[in-house]
Amino acid sequence: MFEHLVVFKFNDKITPAKQQEFVSQLLALQDEIPGIIDLTAGINVTEETNHIQGFTLGLRVTFEDQEALRAYGPHPAHQAFVASLNGWVENVIVTDFPIPSK
């Protein structure tokens, strides 16, 4: 399995309603893209405010394998989400890593 973590930093134009719209779009990807085992997304509510650095939305996706992760990027549903971010995002951090078998 592979884990895909993303955190989004939006520009000053973002509203709480727009952020929630992005969360809903992300959650819908699980039903649209094959190879996703689990997907969670949400608005950052950490109390560790000195570490937020302006990042306010998080995404975690668990994929069946690295091949499923690779197929996710170019998938039309993912590309539609990426296009919807145009004009809203200031920065994004992404990390992908294998999950060891137990």
mmCIF file of N, CA, C and O in Angstrom:
data_model
loop_
_atom_site.group_PDB
_atom_site.id
_atom_site.type_symbol
_atom_site.label_atom_id
_atom_site.label_comp_id
_atom_site.label_asym_id
_atom_site.label_seq_id
_atom_site.Cartn_x
_atom_site.Cartn_y
_atom_site.Cartn_z
ATOM 1 N N MET A 1 0.838 -1.180 0.000
ATOM 2 C CA MET A 1 0.000 0.000 0.000
ATOM 3 C C MET A 1 0.887 1.249 0.000
ATOM 4 O O MET A 1 2.029 1.195 0.426
ATOM 5 N N PHE A 2 0.296 2.348 -0.452
ATOM 6 C CA PHE A 2 0.990 3.625 -0.476
ATOM 7 C C PHE A 2 0.106 4.699 0.133
ATOM 8 O O PHE A 2 -1.109 4.707 -0.081
ATOM 9 N N GLU A 3 0.726 5.593 0.877
ATOM 10 C CA GLU A 3 0.033 6.725 1.489
ATOM 11 C C GLU A 3 0.402 7.988 0.739
ATOM 12 O O GLU A 3 1.560 8.183 0.373
ATOM 13 N N HIS A 4 -0.592 8.833 0.515
ATOM 14 C CA HIS A 4 -0.435 10.110 -0.195
ATOM 15 C C HIS A 4 -0.994 11.188 0.735
ATOM 16 O O HIS A 4 -2.168 11.151 1.082
ATOM 17 N N LEU A 5 -0.134 12.095 1.180
ATOM 18 C CA LEU A 5 -0.538 13.174 2.077
ATOM 19 C C LEU A 5 -0.349 14.508 1.378
ATOM 20 O O LEU A 5 0.680 14.744 0.749
ATOM 21 N N VAL A 6 -1.355 15.367 1.514
ATOM 22 C CA VAL A 6 -1.302 16.694 0.893
ATOM 23 C C VAL A 6 -1.860 17.703 1.890
ATOM 24 O O VAL A 6 -2.864 17.434 2.548
ATOM 25 N N VAL A 7 -1.201 18.853 1.999
ATOM 26 C CA VAL A 7 -1.757 19.974 2.762
ATOM 27 C C VAL A 7 -1.765 21.203 1.863
ATOM 28 O O VAL A 7 -0.838 21.421 1.084
ATOM 29 N N PHE A 8 -2.841 21.950 1.959
ATOM 30 C CA PHE A 8 -3.067 23.099 1.086
ATOM 31 C C PHE A 8 -3.017 24.398 1.884
ATOM 32 O O PHE A 8 -3.592 24.494 2.964
ATOM 33 N N LYS A 9 -2.349 25.379 1.304
ATOM 34 C CA LYS A 9 -2.324 26.737 1.839
ATOM 35 C C LYS A 9 -3.020 27.608 0.796
ATOM 36 O O LYS A 9 -2.573 27.716 -0.344
ATOM 37 N N PHE A 10 -4.132 28.206 1.195
ATOM 38 C CA PHE A 10 -4.919 29.009 0.269
ATOM 39 C C PHE A 10 -4.571 30.490 0.382
ATOM 40 O O PHE A 10 -4.041 30.947 1.392
ATOM 41 N N ASN A 11 -4.912 31.231 -0.658
ATOM 42 C CA ASN A 11 -4.662 32.672 -0.632
ATOM 43 C C ASN A 11 -5.736 33.371 0.212
ATOM 44 O O ASN A 11 -6.648 32.723 0.742
ATOM 45 N N ASP A 12 -5.627 34.672 0.322
ATOM 46 C CA ASP A 12 -6.508 35.453 1.187
ATOM 47 C C ASP A 12 -7.949 35.530 0.705
ATOM 48 O O ASP A 12 -8.829 35.933 1.457
ATOM 49 N N LYS A 13 -8.215 35.127 -0.537
ATOM 50 C CA LYS A 13 -9.567 35.193 -1.078
ATOM 51 C C LYS A 13 -10.455 34.033 -0.614
ATOM 52 O O LYS A 13 -11.667 34.089 -0.767
ATOM 53 N N ILE A 14 -9.862 32.991 -0.040
ATOM 54 C CA ILE A 14 -10.607 31.784 0.316
ATOM 55 C C ILE A 14 -11.593 32.063 1.451
ATOM 56 O O ILE A 14 -11.313 32.852 2.346
ATOM 57 N N THR A 15 -12.746 31.450 1.375
ATOM 58 C CA THR A 15 -13.754 31.542 2.438
ATOM 59 C C THR A 15 -13.902 30.163 3.074
ATOM 60 O O THR A 15 -13.560 29.149 2.452
ATOM 61 N N PRO A 16 -14.443 30.094 4.282
ATOM 62 C CA PRO A 16 -14.690 28.775 4.883
ATOM 63 C C PRO A 16 -15.609 27.911 4.009
ATOM 64 O O PRO A 16 -15.389 26.704 3.900
ATOM 65 N N ALA A 17 -16.590 28.517 3.370
ATOM 66 C CA ALA A 17 -17.500 27.760 2.506
ATOM 67 C C ALA A 17 -16.760 27.165 1.308
ATOM 68 O O ALA A 17 -17.009 26.022 0.917
ATOM 69 N N LYS A 18 -15.845 27.925 0.724
ATOM 70 C CA LYS A 18 -15.083 27.432 -0.424
ATOM 71 C C LYS A 18 -14.156 26.296 0.009
ATOM 72 O O LYS A 18 -14.011 25.296 -0.711
ATOM 73 N N GLN A 19 -13.544 26.428 1.166
ATOM 74 C CA GLN A 19 -12.696 25.347 1.665
ATOM 75 C C GLN A 19 -13.519 24.079 1.868
ATOM 76 O O GLN A 19 -13.081 22.988 1.516
ATOM 77 N N GLN A 20 -14.728 24.226 2.412
ATOM 78 C CA GLN A 20 -15.585 23.057 2.625
ATOM 79 C C GLN A 20 -15.998 22.439 1.291
ATOM 80 O O GLN A 20 -16.120 21.221 1.179
ATOM 81 N N GLU A 21 -16.177 23.267 0.276
ATOM 82 C CA GLU A 21 -16.474 22.766 -1.069
ATOM 83 C C GLU A 21 -15.316 21.908 -1.581
ATOM 84 O O GLU A 21 -15.537 20.831 -2.161
ATOM 85 N N PHE A 22 -14.088 22.350 -1.340
ATOM 86 C CA PHE A 22 -12.922 21.567 -1.744
ATOM 87 C C PHE A 22 -12.873 20.229 -0.996
ATOM 88 O O PHE A 22 -12.561 19.195 -1.575
ATOM 89 N N VAL A 23 -13.204 20.245 0.290
ATOM 90 C CA VAL A 23 -13.228 19.006 1.067
ATOM 91 C C VAL A 23 -14.235 18.035 0.448
ATOM 92 O O VAL A 23 -13.938 16.852 0.251
ATOM 93 N N SER A 24 -15.402 18.521 0.113
ATOM 94 C CA SER A 24 -16.433 17.668 -0.491
ATOM 95 C C SER A 24 -15.967 17.091 -1.823
ATOM 96 O O SER A 24 -16.196 15.910 -2.111
ATOM 97 N N GLN A 25 -15.302 17.912 -2.620
ATOM 98 C CA GLN A 25 -14.774 17.427 -3.898
ATOM 99 C C GLN A 25 -13.737 16.327 -3.676
ATOM 100 O O GLN A 25 -13.725 15.322 -4.397
ATOM 101 N N LEU A 26 -12.883 16.522 -2.697
ATOM 102 C CA LEU A 26 -11.858 15.523 -2.408
ATOM 103 C C LEU A 26 -12.486 14.214 -1.937
ATOM 104 O O LEU A 26 -12.090 13.130 -2.382
ATOM 105 N N LEU A 27 -13.448 14.292 -1.049
ATOM 106 C CA LEU A 27 -14.082 13.087 -0.535
ATOM 107 C C LEU A 27 -14.755 12.287 -1.648
ATOM 108 O O LEU A 27 -14.781 11.053 -1.607
ATOM 109 N N ALA A 28 -15.270 12.971 -2.649
ATOM 110 C CA ALA A 28 -15.937 12.303 -3.775
ATOM 111 C C ALA A 28 -14.960 11.503 -4.632
ATOM 112 O O ALA A 28 -15.377 10.563 -5.330
ATOM 113 N N LEU A 29 -13.671 11.828 -4.576
ATOM 114 C CA LEU A 29 -12.688 11.120 -5.402
ATOM 115 C C LEU A 29 -12.620 9.634 -5.084
ATOM 116 O O LEU A 29 -12.318 8.820 -5.952
ATOM 117 N N GLN A 30 -12.913 9.263 -3.843
ATOM 118 C CA GLN A 30 -12.816 7.849 -3.465
ATOM 119 C C GLN A 30 -13.760 6.988 -4.299
ATOM 120 O O GLN A 30 -13.441 5.842 -4.620
ATOM 121 N N ASP A 31 -14.912 7.522 -4.663
ATOM 122 C CA ASP A 31 -15.877 6.765 -5.457
ATOM 123 C C ASP A 31 -15.590 6.846 -6.951
ATOM 124 O O ASP A 31 -16.199 6.117 -7.732
ATOM 125 N N GLU A 32 -14.692 7.731 -7.353
ATOM 126 C CA GLU A 32 -14.451 7.963 -8.772
ATOM 127 C C GLU A 32 -13.138 7.384 -9.293
ATOM 128 O O GLU A 32 -13.002 7.176 -10.499
ATOM 129 N N ILE A 33 -12.188 7.158 -8.404
ATOM 130 C CA ILE A 33 -10.854 6.742 -8.850
ATOM 131 C C ILE A 33 -10.539 5.357 -8.309
ATOM 132 O O ILE A 33 -10.540 5.139 -7.094
ATOM 133 N N PRO A 34 -10.265 4.407 -9.202
ATOM 134 C CA PRO A 34 -9.930 3.053 -8.754
ATOM 135 C C PRO A 34 -8.600 3.018 -8.005
ATOM 136 O O PRO A 34 -7.725 3.844 -8.225
ATOM 137 N N GLY A 35 -8.479 2.041 -7.131
ATOM 138 C CA GLY A 35 -7.225 1.836 -6.413
ATOM 139 C C GLY A 35 -7.137 2.557 -5.085
ATOM 140 O O GLY A 35 -6.175 2.366 -4.351
ATOM 141 N N ILE A 36 -8.143 3.387 -4.767
ATOM 142 C CA ILE A 36 -8.145 4.074 -3.472
ATOM 143 C C ILE A 36 -8.768 3.147 -2.434
ATOM 144 O O ILE A 36 -9.907 2.703 -2.591
ATOM 145 N N ILE A 37 -8.021 2.861 -1.377
ATOM 146 C CA ILE A 37 -8.521 2.037 -0.280
ATOM 147 C C ILE A 37 -9.262 2.903 0.729
ATOM 148 O O ILE A 37 -10.320 2.534 1.226
ATOM 149 N N ASP A 38 -8.698 4.064 1.035
ATOM 150 C CA ASP A 38 -9.302 4.961 2.019
ATOM 151 C C ASP A 38 -8.896 6.390 1.690
ATOM 152 O O ASP A 38 -7.806 6.619 1.152
ATOM 153 N N LEU A 39 -9.778 7.321 1.999
ATOM 154 C CA LEU A 39 -9.511 8.736 1.734
ATOM 155 C C LEU A 39 -10.182 9.552 2.818
ATOM 156 O O LEU A 39 -11.359 9.347 3.118
ATOM 157 N N THR A 40 -9.416 10.455 3.411
ATOM 158 C CA THR A 40 -9.980 11.416 4.356
ATOM 159 C C THR A 40 -9.470 12.804 3.992
ATOM 160 O O THR A 40 -8.372 12.962 3.454
ATOM 161 N N ALA A 41 -10.292 13.800 4.270
ATOM 162 C CA ALA A 41 -9.915 15.190 4.014
ATOM 163 C C ALA A 41 -10.660 16.057 5.012
ATOM 164 O O ALA A 41 -11.766 15.717 5.440
ATOM 165 N N GLY A 42 -10.052 17.175 5.376
ATOM 166 C CA GLY A 42 -10.726 18.066 6.312
ATOM 167 C C GLY A 42 -9.965 19.353 6.541
ATOM 168 O O GLY A 42 -8.821 19.511 6.132
ATOM 169 N N ILE A 43 -10.667 20.258 7.208
ATOM 170 C CA ILE A 43 -10.124 21.565 7.560
ATOM 171 C C ILE A 43 -9.247 21.409 8.805
ATOM 172 O O ILE A 43 -9.622 20.738 9.768
ATOM 173 N N ASN A 44 -8.090 22.036 8.782
ATOM 174 C CA ASN A 44 -7.132 21.973 9.879
ATOM 175 C C ASN A 44 -7.704 22.638 11.131
ATOM 176 O O ASN A 44 -8.036 23.824 11.117
ATOM 177 N N VAL A 45 -7.801 21.868 12.208
ATOM 178 C CA VAL A 45 -8.280 22.402 13.483
ATOM 179 C C VAL A 45 -7.231 22.220 14.588
ATOM 180 O O VAL A 45 -7.564 22.237 15.765
ATOM 181 N N THR A 46 -5.981 22.064 14.204
ATOM 182 C CA THR A 46 -4.936 21.838 15.195
ATOM 183 C C THR A 46 -4.852 22.999 16.185
ATOM 184 O O THR A 46 -5.086 24.157 15.839
ATOM 185 N N GLU A 47 -4.516 22.645 17.402
ATOM 186 C CA GLU A 47 -4.272 23.663 18.426
ATOM 187 C C GLU A 47 -2.798 24.061 18.453
ATOM 188 O O GLU A 47 -2.415 24.961 19.185
ATOM 189 N N GLU A 48 -1.989 23.405 17.644
ATOM 190 C CA GLU A 48 -0.570 23.740 17.538
ATOM 191 C C GLU A 48 -0.406 24.877 16.529
ATOM 192 O O GLU A 48 0.215 24.731 15.478
ATOM 193 N N THR A 49 -0.964 26.027 16.853
ATOM 194 C CA THR A 49 -1.048 27.146 15.910
ATOM 195 C C THR A 49 0.311 27.663 15.456
ATOM 196 O O THR A 49 0.410 28.242 14.376
ATOM 197 N N ASN A 50 1.359 27.424 16.226
ATOM 198 C CA ASN A 50 2.686 27.888 15.811
ATOM 199 C C ASN A 50 3.268 27.018 14.700
ATOM 200 O O ASN A 50 4.314 27.343 14.143
ATOM 201 N N HIS A 51 2.567 25.926 14.346
ATOM 202 C CA HIS A 51 3.054 25.041 13.282
ATOM 203 C C HIS A 51 2.178 25.044 12.037
ATOM 204 O O HIS A 51 2.485 24.353 11.065
ATOM 205 N N ILE A 52 1.100 25.785 12.019
ATOM 206 C CA ILE A 52 0.159 25.770 10.891
ATOM 207 C C ILE A 52 0.787 26.335 9.617
ATOM 208 O O ILE A 52 0.595 25.797 8.535
ATOM 209 N N GLN A 53 1.511 27.429 9.735
ATOM 210 C CA GLN A 53 2.167 28.086 8.605
ATOM 211 C C GLN A 53 1.209 28.393 7.461
ATOM 212 O O GLN A 53 1.582 28.394 6.296
ATOM 213 N N GLY A 54 -0.073 28.610 7.785
ATOM 214 C CA GLY A 54 -1.063 28.978 6.782
ATOM 215 C C GLY A 54 -1.716 27.806 6.068
ATOM 216 O O GLY A 54 -2.593 28.012 5.229
ATOM 217 N N PHE A 55 -1.331 26.574 6.376
ATOM 218 C CA PHE A 55 -1.922 25.402 5.725
ATOM 219 C C PHE A 55 -3.219 25.036 6.448
ATOM 220 O O PHE A 55 -3.213 24.781 7.650
ATOM 221 N N THR A 56 -4.314 25.026 5.702
ATOM 222 C CA THR A 56 -5.617 24.904 6.355
ATOM 223 C C THR A 56 -6.471 23.727 5.903
ATOM 224 O O THR A 56 -7.542 23.503 6.446
ATOM 225 N N LEU A 57 -6.026 22.960 4.920
ATOM 226 C CA LEU A 57 -6.805 21.811 4.464
ATOM 227 C C LEU A 57 -5.861 20.637 4.262
ATOM 228 O O LEU A 57 -4.792 20.795 3.671
ATOM 229 N N GLY A 58 -6.259 19.482 4.785
ATOM 230 C CA GLY A 58 -5.426 18.299 4.663
ATOM 231 C C GLY A 58 -6.133 17.180 3.924
ATOM 232 O O GLY A 58 -7.360 17.059 3.984
ATOM 233 N N LEU A 59 -5.349 16.347 3.232
ATOM 234 C CA LEU A 59 -5.844 15.199 2.490
ATOM 235 C C LEU A 59 -4.934 14.012 2.766
ATOM 236 O O LEU A 59 -3.712 14.147 2.767
ATOM 237 N N ARG A 60 -5.554 12.846 3.020
ATOM 238 C CA ARG A 60 -4.811 11.600 3.174
ATOM 239 C C ARG A 60 -5.496 10.545 2.320
ATOM 240 O O ARG A 60 -6.692 10.318 2.444
ATOM 241 N N VAL A 61 -4.736 9.931 1.432
ATOM 242 C CA VAL A 61 -5.275 8.889 0.564
ATOM 243 C C VAL A 61 -4.397 7.648 0.691
ATOM 244 O O VAL A 61 -3.177 7.737 0.561
ATOM 245 N N THR A 62 -5.029 6.501 0.944
ATOM 246 C CA THR A 62 -4.318 5.233 0.968
ATOM 247 C C THR A 62 -4.649 4.496 -0.322
ATOM 248 O O THR A 62 -5.827 4.299 -0.644
ATOM 249 N N PHE A 63 -3.603 4.137 -1.057
ATOM 250 C CA PHE A 63 -3.753 3.441 -2.332
ATOM 251 C C PHE A 63 -3.379 1.971 -2.182
ATOM 252 O O PHE A 63 -2.552 1.619 -1.332
ATOM 253 N N GLU A 64 -3.933 1.142 -3.051
ATOM 254 C CA GLU A 64 -3.623 -0.290 -3.056
ATOM 255 C C GLU A 64 -2.136 -0.537 -3.246
ATOM 256 O O GLU A 64 -1.548 -1.402 -2.588
ATOM 257 N N ASP A 65 -1.536 0.232 -4.152
ATOM 258 C CA ASP A 65 -0.130 0.049 -4.471
ATOM 259 C C ASP A 65 0.383 1.298 -5.183
ATOM 260 O O ASP A 65 -0.368 2.249 -5.418
ATOM 261 N N GLN A 66 1.657 1.288 -5.513
ATOM 262 C CA GLN A 66 2.262 2.448 -6.153
ATOM 263 C C GLN A 66 1.668 2.692 -7.542
ATOM 264 O O GLN A 66 1.547 3.831 -7.986
ATOM 265 N N GLU A 67 1.282 1.643 -8.215
ATOM 266 C CA GLU A 67 0.678 1.788 -9.542
ATOM 267 C C GLU A 67 -0.643 2.570 -9.451
ATOM 268 O O GLU A 67 -0.927 3.431 -10.286
ATOM 269 N N ALA A 68 -1.440 2.287 -8.439
ATOM 270 C CA ALA A 68 -2.703 3.015 -8.242
ATOM 271 C C ALA A 68 -2.417 4.484 -7.938
ATOM 272 O O ALA A 68 -3.126 5.373 -8.427
ATOM 273 N N LEU A 69 -1.386 4.737 -7.141
ATOM 274 C CA LEU A 69 -0.985 6.115 -6.853
ATOM 275 C C LEU A 69 -0.577 6.837 -8.134
ATOM 276 O O LEU A 69 -0.985 7.973 -8.373
ATOM 277 N N ARG A 70 0.199 6.158 -8.966
ATOM 278 C CA ARG A 70 0.637 6.769 -10.227
ATOM 279 C C ARG A 70 -0.529 7.052 -11.162
ATOM 280 O O ARG A 70 -0.542 8.047 -11.887
ATOM 281 N N ALA A 71 -1.541 6.200 -11.158
ATOM 282 C CA ALA A 71 -2.713 6.380 -12.025
ATOM 283 C C ALA A 71 -3.627 7.502 -11.520
ATOM 284 O O ALA A 71 -4.394 8.086 -12.292
ATOM 285 N N TYR A 72 -3.535 7.819 -10.247
ATOM 286 C CA TYR A 72 -4.369 8.852 -9.625
ATOM 287 C C TYR A 72 -4.084 10.239 -10.199
ATOM 288 O O TYR A 72 -5.007 10.988 -10.509
ATOM 289 N N GLY A 73 -2.815 10.588 -10.342
ATOM 290 C CA GLY A 73 -2.435 11.931 -10.797
ATOM 291 C C GLY A 73 -3.089 12.342 -12.105
ATOM 292 O O GLY A 73 -3.715 13.394 -12.185
ATOM 293 N N PRO A 74 -2.980 11.529 -13.141
ATOM 294 C CA PRO A 74 -3.566 11.917 -14.430
ATOM 295 C C PRO A 74 -5.060 11.582 -14.574
ATOM 296 O O PRO A 74 -5.663 11.924 -15.584
ATOM 297 N N HIS A 75 -5.647 10.929 -13.583
ATOM 298 C CA HIS A 75 -7.065 10.552 -13.694
ATOM 299 C C HIS A 75 -7.924 11.813 -13.899
ATOM 300 O O HIS A 75 -7.696 12.841 -13.253
ATOM 301 N N PRO A 76 -8.909 11.762 -14.799
ATOM 302 C CA PRO A 76 -9.735 12.945 -15.092
ATOM 303 C C PRO A 76 -10.416 13.561 -13.867
ATOM 304 O O PRO A 76 -10.514 14.789 -13.768
ATOM 305 N N ALA A 77 -10.858 12.746 -12.915
ATOM 306 C CA ALA A 77 -11.509 13.302 -11.716
ATOM 307 C C ALA A 77 -10.501 14.088 -10.876
ATOM 308 O O ALA A 77 -10.830 15.161 -10.342
ATOM 309 N N HIS A 78 -9.284 13.576 -10.767
ATOM 310 C CA HIS A 78 -8.245 14.297 -10.021
ATOM 311 C C HIS A 78 -7.856 15.573 -10.758
ATOM 312 O O HIS A 78 -7.699 16.634 -10.149
ATOM 313 N N GLN A 79 -7.709 15.478 -12.065
ATOM 314 C CA GLN A 79 -7.353 16.659 -12.850
ATOM 315 C C GLN A 79 -8.429 17.739 -12.771
ATOM 316 O O GLN A 79 -8.113 18.936 -12.745
ATOM 317 N N ALA A 80 -9.699 17.341 -12.712
ATOM 318 C CA ALA A 80 -10.796 18.316 -12.558
ATOM 319 C C ALA A 80 -10.684 19.021 -11.209
ATOM 320 O O ALA A 80 -10.889 20.244 -11.113
ATOM 321 N N PHE A 81 -10.336 18.260 -10.155
ATOM 322 C CA PHE A 81 -10.142 18.888 -8.847
ATOM 323 C C PHE A 81 -8.979 19.873 -8.890
ATOM 324 O O PHE A 81 -9.099 21.010 -8.418
ATOM 325 N N VAL A 82 -7.872 19.451 -9.462
ATOM 326 C CA VAL A 82 -6.696 20.329 -9.559
ATOM 327 C C VAL A 82 -7.064 21.613 -10.304
ATOM 328 O O VAL A 82 -6.694 22.715 -9.880
ATOM 329 N N ALA A 83 -7.818 21.503 -11.379
ATOM 330 C CA ALA A 83 -8.235 22.683 -12.146
ATOM 331 C C ALA A 83 -9.115 23.601 -11.307
ATOM 332 O O ALA A 83 -9.034 24.829 -11.426
ATOM 333 N N SER A 84 -9.936 23.031 -10.420
ATOM 334 C CA SER A 84 -10.827 23.849 -9.587
ATOM 335 C C SER A 84 -10.055 24.670 -8.560
ATOM 336 O O SER A 84 -10.580 25.648 -8.022
ATOM 337 N N LEU A 85 -8.805 24.290 -8.290
ATOM 338 C CA LEU A 85 -7.973 25.029 -7.331
ATOM 339 C C LEU A 85 -7.383 26.306 -7.923
ATOM 340 O O LEU A 85 -6.881 27.151 -7.178
ATOM 341 N N ASN A 86 -7.462 26.443 -9.244
ATOM 342 C CA ASN A 86 -6.851 27.585 -9.924
ATOM 343 C C ASN A 86 -7.334 28.910 -9.326
ATOM 344 O O ASN A 86 -8.518 29.162 -9.224
ATOM 345 N N GLY A 87 -6.375 29.730 -8.913
ATOM 346 C CA GLY A 87 -6.698 31.030 -8.341
ATOM 347 C C GLY A 87 -6.931 31.021 -6.844
ATOM 348 O O GLY A 87 -7.155 32.073 -6.245
ATOM 349 N N TRP A 88 -6.882 29.849 -6.221
ATOM 350 C CA TRP A 88 -7.147 29.743 -4.784
ATOM 351 C C TRP A 88 -5.929 29.341 -3.965
ATOM 352 O O TRP A 88 -5.851 29.647 -2.784
ATOM 353 N N VAL A 89 -4.990 28.616 -4.572
ATOM 354 C CA VAL A 89 -3.901 28.002 -3.811
ATOM 355 C C VAL A 89 -2.643 28.847 -3.841
ATOM 356 O O VAL A 89 -2.203 29.295 -4.890
ATOM 357 N N GLU A 90 -2.068 29.021 -2.662
ATOM 358 C CA GLU A 90 -0.790 29.710 -2.532
ATOM 359 C C GLU A 90 0.368 28.718 -2.492
ATOM 360 O O GLU A 90 1.436 28.966 -3.028
ATOM 361 N N ASN A 91 0.127 27.550 -1.848
ATOM 362 C CA ASN A 91 1.181 26.548 -1.736
ATOM 363 C C ASN A 91 0.556 25.194 -1.421
ATOM 364 O O ASN A 91 -0.528 25.123 -0.851
ATOM 365 N N VAL A 92 1.266 24.138 -1.783
ATOM 366 C CA VAL A 92 0.835 22.767 -1.511
ATOM 367 C C VAL A 92 2.067 21.966 -1.109
ATOM 368 O O VAL A 92 3.138 22.140 -1.700
ATOM 369 N N ILE A 93 1.901 21.103 -0.141
ATOM 370 C CA ILE A 93 2.953 20.167 0.236
ATOM 371 C C ILE A 93 2.411 18.760 0.000
ATOM 372 O O ILE A 93 1.287 18.448 0.389
ATOM 373 N N VAL A 94 3.215 17.920 -0.646
ATOM 374 C CA VAL A 94 2.824 16.553 -0.954
ATOM 375 C C VAL A 94 3.909 15.612 -0.490
ATOM 376 O O VAL A 94 5.100 15.896 -0.669
ATOM 377 N N THR A 95 3.509 14.492 0.104
ATOM 378 C CA THR A 95 4.445 13.422 0.426
ATOM 379 C C THR A 95 3.772 12.086 0.147
ATOM 380 O O THR A 95 2.595 11.923 0.415
ATOM 381 N N ASP A 96 4.505 11.176 -0.446
ATOM 382 C CA ASP A 96 4.037 9.823 -0.743
ATOM 383 C C ASP A 96 5.030 8.836 -0.141
ATOM 384 O O ASP A 96 6.236 9.037 -0.255
ATOM 385 N N PHE A 97 4.507 7.779 0.482
ATOM 386 C CA PHE A 97 5.411 6.786 1.031
ATOM 387 C C PHE A 97 4.741 5.418 1.102
ATOM 388 O O PHE A 97 3.521 5.329 1.230
ATOM 389 N N PRO A 98 5.543 4.358 0.984
ATOM 390 C CA PRO A 98 4.992 3.015 1.092
ATOM 391 C C PRO A 98 4.612 2.719 2.540
ATOM 392 O O PRO A 98 5.264 3.187 3.472
ATOM 393 N N ILE A 99 3.550 1.944 2.690
ATOM 394 C CA ILE A 99 3.138 1.477 4.013
ATOM 395 C C ILE A 99 3.631 0.041 4.141
ATOM 396 O O ILE A 99 3.224 -0.831 3.362
ATOM 397 N N PRO A 100 4.511 -0.218 5.091
ATOM 398 C CA PRO A 100 5.052 -1.579 5.235
ATOM 399 C C PRO A 100 3.963 -2.591 5.604
ATOM 400 O O PRO A 100 3.037 -2.266 6.332
ATOM 401 N N SER A 101 4.086 -3.788 5.075
ATOM 402 C CA SER A 101 3.180 -4.882 5.449
ATOM 403 C C SER A 101 3.513 -5.317 6.854
ATOM 404 O O SER A 101 4.674 -5.351 7.254
ATOM 405 N N LYS A 102 2.491 -5.703 7.574
ATOM 406 C CA LYS A 102 2.718 -6.156 8.967
ATOM 407 C C LYS A 102 2.783 -7.650 9.029
ATOM 408 O O LYS A 102 2.264 -8.369 8.283
#
